[in-house]
Amino acid sequence: MDAGKAIIETVEKLRQRRTAPLILELDLTEGLTEGPPADPLAAVLSMRKPRLADVLSGLKRARQDPRVKALVVKIGGQPLGLAMVQELRQAVIHFRASGKLTVAFSESFGEFGGGTVPYYLATAFERLYLQPSGDVGLTGVALEQRFVKGALEKLGVGFEAGQRHEYKTAPNTFTQDHMTDPHRESMARIVESVTETLVAGIADGRRLDPGKVRELVDRGPFTASEAQEAGLVDGLAYRDEVYDELKRTAGDDAHLLYVSRYARGAAVRKLPHPMADSVALVHATGMIRTGRSGRSPLGGGGAMGSDTISAALRAARRDDHVKAVVFRVDSPGGSYVASDTVWREVTLTRKVKPVIVSMGDLAASGGYFISMAADVIVAQPGTLTGSIGVYGGKPVFAELLEKVGVNSEMVAEGANAGMFSTSRGFSPEQWERINAWLDRIYDDFVGKVAQSRDLSRERAHELARGRVWTGADARSSGLVDELGGLEDALAMARKRAGLAEDAPVRTYPRLNPLERLRGPESSEDRSAALARIRMDAWGPLARLSAELGLPAVGPLILPGWYTIR
């Protein structure tokens, strides 16, 4: 009898959970992942992180779900890139417009540090609470670069590099001891453009005059009580107090559920027919290199391999049930050759079905190269893109080696066999080869931009020269077509393909467990798109980077210090 009663009570509890009001919850403490895990190590490292696509689709569905009464988001911890924040902010604003309550809670927007971007996200919510001991680090936007030329000279290390053109500033860290005028001009405009976006968003969210917001930025950071007095937050409360108020609003029987769990549960309940027409979603995340995607088990971010991304695009292109492709790009660039390989696959795919690019935080240099052939490019105002240029060079350790008593000798056949040795500089003849290489890559890049974006070569060169643009400025100049996020790109793809608004989205490559285990039969096999853990470093520049103590990069790369968080 007792066992039967327990079973009945359990069934009743499950029934109540299925019908009870829902408060959706999102914890950003550990950040978000951009796409599905690219390799086994990434799957482990991202196990507890929600996926951006799940959050966006969950919030979109919840707008029409009468069970969902509210959304509460904890903001803080792992910083998010500006474009990803704008994706979330847009989704929250749409959710809020459906009449449901939105609440943001933070222990601190920067603890004795900057917190402008996370605070900008929080201003999209109807109610904003801060822990009484917290701060609002509303301090503005800053980009800083350090120059190590002087330190290298003291060590006896020179750095020989060429670049195309004056705004391609990646090598300036090693070749300059200060910002050049073009360098400062480019960075100043990025900071100005981003500030304009942040101020407008904060002013709208907190119902403040933009001029007042700029005054507050100059006064920040703020203690909790100062922030409340200035109208930057609605109340000071601990987590338990925020959640108690939420439950009183939504009902005592309201059930908490993470947004990503809600999205996955909805996807399982509404599994599309395997033969249904769909949109393919291909993620291209990280630095670009030849070969397969993956990461080193020793740490560092993952990288996209041209073989992996190309195989995914081929699979989507050849699937008759895929009617359009959304290519999600979040990359600072990397290898020119690998970028060109992916560009070719995007071009071939566009010939048979629409290709829409959705840019994340970064789609610059090689990241722009692989994007430019799409039918439509969609970016956030805070996306950093462009950087259409190239650089190349090497450090020269001759003086340092002499100082420490190391003698280097070389035996070679071929006038330029040892030109990439770091124990000696380039000869005039070798510089001719370097400059020819830089000119060829730059001319190819600019020519493809002009062709893809329907610009004259002169206009493409004017926008290029290695300059980095925000998505807002890129939209004004024609390098980007629309401002928006992943959901906007998916909606555009469905419309262009003539699909229903709720047509399914499938991530490519789509592989069953057997395909993952057996390995590819050929480079045309879908499982050729599988990533792997790479024990090796990336490409021929790995040795150079190791000697400099830097991560391996390619000639089309945006420096990491451009990231705005």
CSV table of C-alpha atoms in Angstrom, one decimal, residues 12-384:
chain,number,residue,atom,x,y,z
A,12,GLU,CA,1.4,13.3,-9.6
A,13,LYS,CA,4.6,15.3,-9.0
A,14,LEU,CA,5.7,14.6,-12.6
A,15,ARG,CA,2.3,15.7,-13.9
A,16,GLN,CA,2.5,18.9,-11.9
A,17,ARG,CA,6.0,19.6,-13.3
A,18,ARG,CA,4.7,19.2,-16.8
A,19,THR,CA,1.8,21.6,-16.3
A,20,ALA,CA,3.2,24.0,-13.7
A,21,PRO,CA,4.2,27.6,-14.7
A,22,LEU,CA,7.8,28.0,-15.7
A,23,ILE,CA,10.5,30.5,-14.8
A,24,LEU,CA,13.3,30.1,-17.3
A,25,GLU,CA,16.8,30.5,-15.9
A,26,LEU,CA,20.1,31.3,-17.6
A,27,ASP,CA,23.4,31.3,-15.6
A,28,LEU,CA,26.2,33.1,-17.5
A,29,THR,CA,28.8,32.5,-14.8
A,30,GLU,CA,30.7,30.1,-17.0
A,31,GLY,CA,29.9,31.9,-20.3
A,32,LEU,CA,28.3,30.4,-23.4
A,33,THR,CA,29.7,28.2,-26.2
A,34,GLU,CA,29.3,29.4,-29.7
A,35,GLY,CA,28.5,26.1,-31.4
A,36,PRO,CA,28.5,22.3,-30.9
A,37,PRO,CA,31.8,20.8,-29.6
A,38,ALA,CA,34.3,20.5,-32.5
A,39,ASP,CA,36.3,17.6,-30.9
A,40,PRO,CA,36.2,15.3,-27.9
A,41,LEU,CA,38.2,17.6,-25.7
A,42,ALA,CA,35.9,20.5,-26.5
A,43,ALA,CA,32.9,18.3,-25.5
A,44,VAL,CA,34.4,17.8,-22.1
A,45,LEU,CA,35.5,21.4,-21.6
A,46,SER,CA,32.1,22.8,-22.6
A,47,MET,CA,30.0,20.1,-20.8
A,48,ARG,CA,28.4,22.6,-18.3
A,49,LYS,CA,28.2,25.6,-20.7
A,50,PRO,CA,24.9,26.3,-22.5
A,51,ARG,CA,25.0,26.8,-26.2
A,52,LEU,CA,24.2,30.1,-27.7
A,53,ALA,CA,21.9,28.5,-30.4
A,54,ASP,CA,20.0,26.6,-27.7
A,55,VAL,CA,19.4,29.8,-25.7
A,56,LEU,CA,18.3,31.8,-28.7
A,57,SER,CA,15.9,29.1,-29.9
A,58,GLY,CA,14.6,28.5,-26.4
A,59,LEU,CA,13.8,32.1,-25.8
A,60,LYS,CA,12.1,32.4,-29.2
A,61,ARG,CA,9.9,29.4,-28.5
A,62,ALA,CA,9.1,30.6,-24.9
A,63,ARG,CA,7.6,33.9,-26.3
A,64,GLN,CA,4.6,31.9,-27.4
A,65,ASP,CA,4.5,29.4,-24.6
A,66,PRO,CA,1.8,30.3,-22.0
A,67,ARG,CA,3.5,28.1,-19.3
A,68,VAL,CA,6.5,30.4,-19.4
A,69,LYS,CA,6.0,33.3,-17.0
A,70,ALA,CA,9.4,34.9,-16.6
A,71,LEU,CA,13.1,34.8,-17.4
A,72,VAL,CA,15.9,35.3,-14.8
A,73,VAL,CA,19.5,35.6,-15.9
A,74,LYS,CA,22.6,35.7,-13.6
A,75,ILE,CA,25.2,37.9,-15.2
A,76,GLY,CA,28.8,37.9,-14.2
A,77,GLY,CA,31.8,35.6,-14.1
A,78,GLN,CA,33.2,34.6,-17.5
A,79,PRO,CA,33.1,37.6,-19.8
A,80,LEU,CA,31.2,37.4,-23.1
A,81,GLY,CA,32.2,39.1,-26.3
A,82,LEU,CA,30.3,42.1,-27.3
A,83,ALA,CA,28.6,40.6,-30.4
A,84,MET,CA,27.4,37.6,-28.4
A,85,VAL,CA,26.1,40.0,-25.7
A,86,GLN,CA,24.2,41.8,-28.5
A,87,GLU,CA,22.7,38.4,-29.6
A,88,LEU,CA,21.5,37.7,-26.1
A,89,ARG,CA,20.2,41.3,-25.6
A,90,GLN,CA,18.2,41.1,-28.8
A,91,ALA,CA,16.6,37.8,-27.7
A,92,VAL,CA,15.8,39.2,-24.3
A,93,ILE,CA,14.1,42.3,-25.8
A,94,HIS,CA,11.9,40.2,-28.1
A,95,PHE,CA,11.0,37.9,-25.1
A,96,ARG,CA,10.2,40.9,-23.0
A,97,ALA,CA,8.0,42.3,-25.8
A,98,SER,CA,5.8,39.2,-25.5
A,99,GLY,CA,4.6,40.6,-22.1
A,100,LYS,CA,6.7,38.2,-19.9
A,101,LEU,CA,8.8,39.4,-16.9
A,102,THR,CA,12.5,39.6,-17.4
A,103,VAL,CA,14.9,39.9,-14.5
A,104,ALA,CA,18.7,40.3,-14.4
A,105,PHE,CA,20.7,39.6,-11.3
A,106,SER,CA,24.4,40.1,-10.7
A,107,GLU,CA,26.6,39.7,-7.7
A,108,SER,CA,28.8,42.4,-9.3
A,109,PHE,CA,29.4,44.0,-12.7
A,110,GLY,CA,33.1,43.9,-12.2
A,111,GLU,CA,34.6,43.6,-8.8
A,112,PHE,CA,37.0,46.5,-8.7
A,113,GLY,CA,37.2,46.2,-12.4
A,114,GLY,CA,35.4,47.1,-15.6
A,115,GLY,CA,31.9,45.8,-16.3
A,116,THR,CA,30.5,48.0,-19.0
A,117,VAL,CA,29.6,45.2,-21.5
A,118,PRO,CA,27.9,42.9,-19.0
A,119,TYR,CA,26.0,45.9,-17.6
A,120,TYR,CA,24.9,46.7,-21.1
A,121,LEU,CA,23.4,43.2,-21.4
A,122,ALA,CA,21.6,43.7,-18.1
A,123,THR,CA,19.9,46.9,-19.2
A,124,ALA,CA,17.8,44.9,-21.7
A,125,PHE,CA,15.8,43.4,-18.7
A,126,GLU,CA,12.7,44.9,-17.1
A,127,ARG,CA,14.1,44.6,-13.6
A,128,LEU,CA,17.8,44.8,-12.7
A,129,TYR,CA,19.1,43.7,-9.3
A,130,LEU,CA,22.5,44.0,-7.8
A,131,GLN,CA,23.9,42.3,-4.7
A,132,PRO,CA,24.4,44.9,-2.0
A,133,SER,CA,28.1,44.3,-1.8
A,134,GLY,CA,28.5,44.5,-5.6
A,135,ASP,CA,29.6,47.3,-8.0
A,136,VAL,CA,28.7,48.6,-11.4
A,137,GLY,CA,31.9,48.9,-13.3
A,138,LEU,CA,30.4,51.3,-15.9
A,139,THR,CA,33.8,52.7,-17.0
A,140,GLY,CA,33.6,52.9,-20.8
A,141,VAL,CA,35.5,51.2,-23.6
A,142,ALA,CA,39.3,50.8,-23.9
A,143,LEU,CA,41.6,49.0,-26.3
A,144,GLU,CA,45.2,48.7,-25.2
A,145,GLN,CA,48.2,47.4,-27.0
A,146,ARG,CA,51.7,46.8,-25.7
A,147,PHE,CA,54.8,47.3,-27.9
A,148,VAL,CA,57.8,45.1,-27.3
A,149,LYS,CA,60.2,46.4,-29.8
A,150,GLY,CA,62.4,48.1,-27.2
A,151,ALA,CA,62.5,45.0,-25.0
A,152,LEU,CA,63.4,42.9,-28.0
A,153,GLU,CA,66.2,45.3,-28.9
A,154,LYS,CA,67.7,45.1,-25.4
A,155,LEU,CA,67.7,41.3,-25.8
A,156,GLY,CA,69.3,41.5,-29.2
A,157,VAL,CA,66.2,40.4,-31.1
A,158,GLY,CA,65.1,42.1,-34.3
A,159,PHE,CA,61.9,41.6,-36.1
A,160,GLU,CA,61.6,41.9,-39.9
A,161,ALA,CA,58.0,42.1,-41.3
A,162,GLY,CA,56.1,43.5,-44.2
A,163,GLN,CA,52.4,44.3,-44.2
A,164,ARG,CA,49.6,45.3,-46.6
A,165,HIS,CA,48.7,48.0,-45.8
A,166,GLU,CA,49.1,50.8,-43.2
A,167,TYR,CA,46.1,49.6,-41.1
A,168,LYS,CA,47.3,45.9,-40.9
A,169,THR,CA,48.8,46.5,-37.5
A,170,ALA,CA,49.3,43.0,-36.1
A,171,PRO,CA,53.2,43.1,-36.5
A,172,ASN,CA,53.4,46.6,-35.0
A,173,THR,CA,53.7,44.9,-31.6
A,174,PHE,CA,57.2,43.9,-32.6
A,175,THR,CA,58.2,46.5,-35.2
A,176,GLN,CA,57.0,49.7,-33.5
A,177,ASP,CA,57.4,51.3,-30.0
A,178,HIS,CA,54.2,53.3,-30.3
A,179,MET,CA,50.9,53.5,-32.3
A,180,THR,CA,51.3,54.8,-35.8
A,181,ASP,CA,48.7,57.4,-36.9
A,182,PRO,CA,46.7,54.9,-38.9
A,183,HIS,CA,46.8,52.4,-36.0
A,184,ARG,CA,45.5,55.0,-33.6
A,185,GLU,CA,42.9,56.2,-36.1
A,186,SER,CA,41.5,52.7,-36.6
A,187,MET,CA,41.4,51.9,-32.9
A,188,ALA,CA,39.9,55.2,-32.0
A,189,ARG,CA,37.0,54.7,-34.4
A,190,ILE,CA,36.3,51.2,-33.1
A,191,VAL,CA,36.1,52.6,-29.5
A,192,GLU,CA,33.9,55.4,-30.6
A,193,SER,CA,31.6,53.2,-32.6
A,194,VAL,CA,31.3,50.7,-29.8
A,195,THR,CA,30.7,53.4,-27.3
A,196,GLU,CA,27.9,54.9,-29.4
A,197,THR,CA,26.2,51.5,-29.4
A,198,LEU,CA,26.6,50.9,-25.7
A,199,VAL,CA,25.4,54.3,-24.7
A,200,ALA,CA,22.3,54.1,-26.9
A,201,GLY,CA,21.4,50.7,-25.5
A,202,ILE,CA,21.9,51.6,-21.9
A,203,ALA,CA,20.0,54.9,-22.4
A,204,ASP,CA,17.1,53.0,-23.9
A,205,GLY,CA,17.1,50.2,-21.4
A,206,ARG,CA,17.3,52.4,-18.3
A,207,ARG,CA,15.1,55.2,-19.8
A,208,LEU,CA,17.9,57.8,-19.4
A,209,ASP,CA,19.1,60.5,-21.7
A,210,PRO,CA,22.2,59.5,-23.8
A,211,GLY,CA,24.0,62.6,-22.5
A,212,LYS,CA,23.3,61.5,-19.0
A,213,VAL,CA,24.7,58.0,-19.7
A,214,ARG,CA,27.9,59.5,-21.0
A,215,GLU,CA,28.2,61.5,-17.8
A,216,LEU,CA,27.7,58.4,-15.7
A,217,VAL,CA,30.3,56.5,-17.7
A,218,ASP,CA,32.8,59.3,-16.9
A,219,ARG,CA,31.8,59.0,-13.1
A,220,GLY,CA,32.1,55.2,-12.9
A,221,PRO,CA,32.7,52.7,-11.4
A,222,PHE,CA,29.9,52.8,-8.8
A,223,THR,CA,29.2,51.1,-5.5
A,224,ALA,CA,25.9,49.4,-5.2
A,225,SER,CA,24.2,52.3,-3.3
A,226,GLU,CA,25.6,54.8,-5.8
A,227,ALA,CA,24.3,52.7,-8.7
A,228,GLN,CA,20.8,52.6,-7.3
A,229,GLU,CA,20.8,56.3,-6.6
A,230,ALA,CA,21.9,57.0,-10.2
A,231,GLY,CA,19.1,54.8,-11.6
A,232,LEU,CA,21.5,52.2,-13.0
A,233,VAL,CA,19.8,49.4,-11.0
A,234,ASP,CA,16.3,48.9,-9.7
A,235,GLY,CA,17.2,47.3,-6.4
A,236,LEU,CA,19.8,45.8,-4.1
A,237,ALA,CA,19.1,42.2,-3.3
A,238,TYR,CA,20.7,38.8,-2.7
A,239,ARG,CA,19.9,35.9,-4.9
A,240,ASP,CA,17.3,34.4,-2.5
A,241,GLU,CA,15.4,37.7,-2.3
A,242,VAL,CA,15.3,38.0,-6.1
A,243,TYR,CA,14.1,34.4,-6.6
A,244,ASP,CA,11.5,34.7,-3.8
A,245,GLU,CA,10.0,37.8,-5.6
A,246,LEU,CA,10.1,36.0,-8.9
A,247,LYS,CA,8.1,33.1,-7.4
A,248,ARG,CA,5.6,35.4,-5.9
A,249,THR,CA,5.0,36.9,-9.3
A,250,ALA,CA,4.9,33.7,-11.3
A,251,GLY,CA,3.1,31.6,-8.6
A,252,ASP,CA,4.2,29.5,-5.7
A,253,ASP,CA,4.0,26.4,-7.9
A,254,ALA,CA,6.3,27.8,-10.6
A,255,HIS,CA,9.1,25.6,-11.6
A,256,LEU,CA,12.6,26.7,-12.4
A,257,LEU,CA,14.1,25.4,-15.7
A,258,TYR,CA,17.3,26.3,-17.5
A,259,VAL,CA,16.7,27.8,-20.9
A,260,SER,CA,19.0,25.3,-22.7
A,261,ARG,CA,17.1,22.4,-21.0
A,262,TYR,CA,13.8,23.9,-22.1
A,263,ALA,CA,15.1,24.3,-25.7
A,264,ARG,CA,16.4,20.7,-25.9
A,265,GLY,CA,13.2,19.3,-24.4
A,266,ALA,CA,11.2,21.2,-27.0
A,267,ALA,CA,13.4,19.9,-29.8
A,268,VAL,CA,13.0,16.3,-28.6
A,269,ARG,CA,9.2,16.7,-28.5
A,270,LYS,CA,9.1,18.2,-31.9
A,271,LEU,CA,11.6,16.1,-33.8
A,272,PRO,CA,11.4,16.9,-37.5
A,273,HIS,CA,11.0,14.1,-40.0
A,274,PRO,CA,14.4,13.0,-41.2
A,275,MET,CA,13.4,13.8,-44.8
A,276,ALA,CA,12.0,17.2,-44.0
A,277,ASP,CA,13.3,20.2,-45.9
A,278,SER,CA,15.6,22.2,-43.6
A,279,VAL,CA,18.3,24.8,-43.2
A,280,ALA,CA,21.9,23.6,-42.5
A,281,LEU,CA,23.9,25.4,-39.9
A,282,VAL,CA,27.7,25.2,-40.2
A,283,HIS,CA,29.9,26.6,-37.5
A,284,ALA,CA,33.3,28.0,-38.3
A,285,THR,CA,34.9,28.9,-35.0
A,286,GLY,CA,38.5,29.8,-34.0
A,287,MET,CA,41.7,30.4,-35.9
A,288,ILE,CA,41.8,29.1,-39.5
A,289,ARG,CA,44.4,26.5,-40.5
A,290,THR,CA,44.8,23.7,-43.1
A,291,GLY,CA,43.7,20.2,-42.2
A,292,ARG,CA,41.1,19.2,-39.7
A,293,SER,CA,39.6,21.2,-36.8
A,294,GLY,CA,40.6,20.5,-33.3
A,295,ARG,CA,42.7,21.7,-30.4
A,296,SER,CA,45.8,20.9,-28.5
A,297,PRO,CA,45.2,18.9,-25.3
A,298,LEU,CA,47.7,21.3,-23.6
A,299,GLY,CA,45.2,24.1,-23.7
A,300,GLY,CA,44.2,27.1,-25.7
A,301,GLY,CA,41.2,27.7,-27.9
A,302,GLY,CA,40.2,25.4,-30.7
A,303,ALA,CA,40.8,26.1,-34.4
A,304,MET,CA,38.8,25.4,-37.5
A,305,GLY,CA,40.5,23.2,-40.1
A,306,SER,CA,39.8,23.9,-43.8
A,307,ASP,CA,39.2,20.2,-44.4
A,308,THR,CA,36.6,20.0,-41.7
A,309,ILE,CA,34.7,23.1,-42.7
A,310,SER,CA,34.9,22.3,-46.4
A,311,ALA,CA,33.5,18.7,-45.8
A,312,ALA,CA,30.6,20.2,-43.8
A,313,LEU,CA,29.8,22.6,-46.5
A,314,ARG,CA,30.0,19.9,-49.2
A,315,ALA,CA,27.7,17.6,-47.1
A,316,ALA,CA,25.1,20.4,-46.8
A,317,ARG,CA,25.4,21.3,-50.4
A,318,ARG,CA,24.8,17.7,-51.6
A,319,ASP,CA,21.9,17.0,-49.3
A,320,ASP,CA,18.8,17.5,-51.3
A,321,HIS,CA,16.8,18.1,-48.2
A,322,VAL,CA,18.9,21.1,-47.3
A,323,LYS,CA,17.5,24.2,-49.0
A,324,ALA,CA,19.7,26.9,-47.6
A,325,VAL,CA,22.9,27.2,-45.5
A,326,VAL,CA,23.7,29.5,-42.6
A,327,PHE,CA,27.4,29.8,-42.1
A,328,ARG,CA,28.2,31.0,-38.6
A,329,VAL,CA,31.6,32.6,-38.5
A,330,ASP,CA,33.5,33.6,-35.3
A,331,SER,CA,37.1,33.8,-36.2
A,332,PRO,CA,40.1,36.3,-36.1
A,333,GLY,CA,41.5,34.6,-39.3
A,334,GLY,CA,44.7,32.7,-39.8
A,335,SER,CA,46.1,30.8,-42.8
A,336,TYR,CA,45.5,32.4,-46.2
A,337,VAL,CA,45.6,29.1,-48.0
A,338,ALA,CA,43.1,27.5,-45.6
A,339,SER,CA,40.8,30.6,-45.9
A,340,ASP,CA,40.9,30.4,-49.7
A,341,THR,CA,40.0,26.7,-49.5
A,342,VAL,CA,36.9,27.5,-47.4
A,343,TRP,CA,36.0,30.5,-49.6
A,344,ARG,CA,35.9,28.1,-52.6
A,345,GLU,CA,33.4,25.8,-50.9
A,346,VAL,CA,31.2,28.8,-49.9
A,347,THR,CA,31.3,29.9,-53.6
A,348,LEU,CA,30.3,26.5,-54.9
A,349,THR,CA,27.5,26.1,-52.3
A,350,ARG,CA,26.1,29.5,-53.2
A,351,LYS,CA,25.7,28.4,-56.8
A,352,VAL,CA,23.1,25.8,-55.8
A,353,LYS,CA,21.4,27.1,-52.7
A,354,PRO,CA,21.4,30.4,-50.6
A,355,VAL,CA,24.2,30.9,-48.2
A,356,ILE,CA,23.8,33.4,-45.3
A,357,VAL,CA,26.7,34.3,-43.1
A,358,SER,CA,26.1,35.1,-39.5
A,359,MET,CA,29.1,36.8,-37.9
A,360,GLY,CA,29.9,36.4,-34.2
A,361,ASP,CA,32.3,38.5,-32.1
A,362,LEU,CA,35.0,38.3,-34.7
A,363,ALA,CA,34.9,37.7,-38.5
A,364,ALA,CA,38.1,39.6,-39.4
A,365,SER,CA,41.0,39.0,-41.9
A,366,GLY,CA,40.7,35.3,-42.8
A,367,GLY,CA,37.3,35.4,-41.0
A,368,TYR,CA,36.1,37.9,-43.5
A,369,PHE,CA,37.8,36.1,-46.3
A,370,ILE,CA,35.7,32.9,-45.7
A,371,SER,CA,32.5,35.1,-45.3
A,372,MET,CA,32.6,37.4,-48.3
A,373,ALA,CA,31.3,35.0,-51.0
A,374,ALA,CA,27.9,34.5,-49.2
A,375,ASP,CA,24.6,35.8,-50.6
A,376,VAL,CA,24.1,37.9,-47.5
A,377,ILE,CA,26.3,38.8,-44.5
A,378,VAL,CA,24.7,39.5,-41.2
A,379,ALA,CA,26.7,41.0,-38.3
A,380,GLN,CA,26.1,42.5,-34.9
A,381,PRO,CA,26.9,46.2,-34.5
A,382,GLY,CA,29.7,45.1,-32.2
A,383,THR,CA,31.2,42.5,-34.4
A,384,LEU,CA,34.8,43.2,-35.4
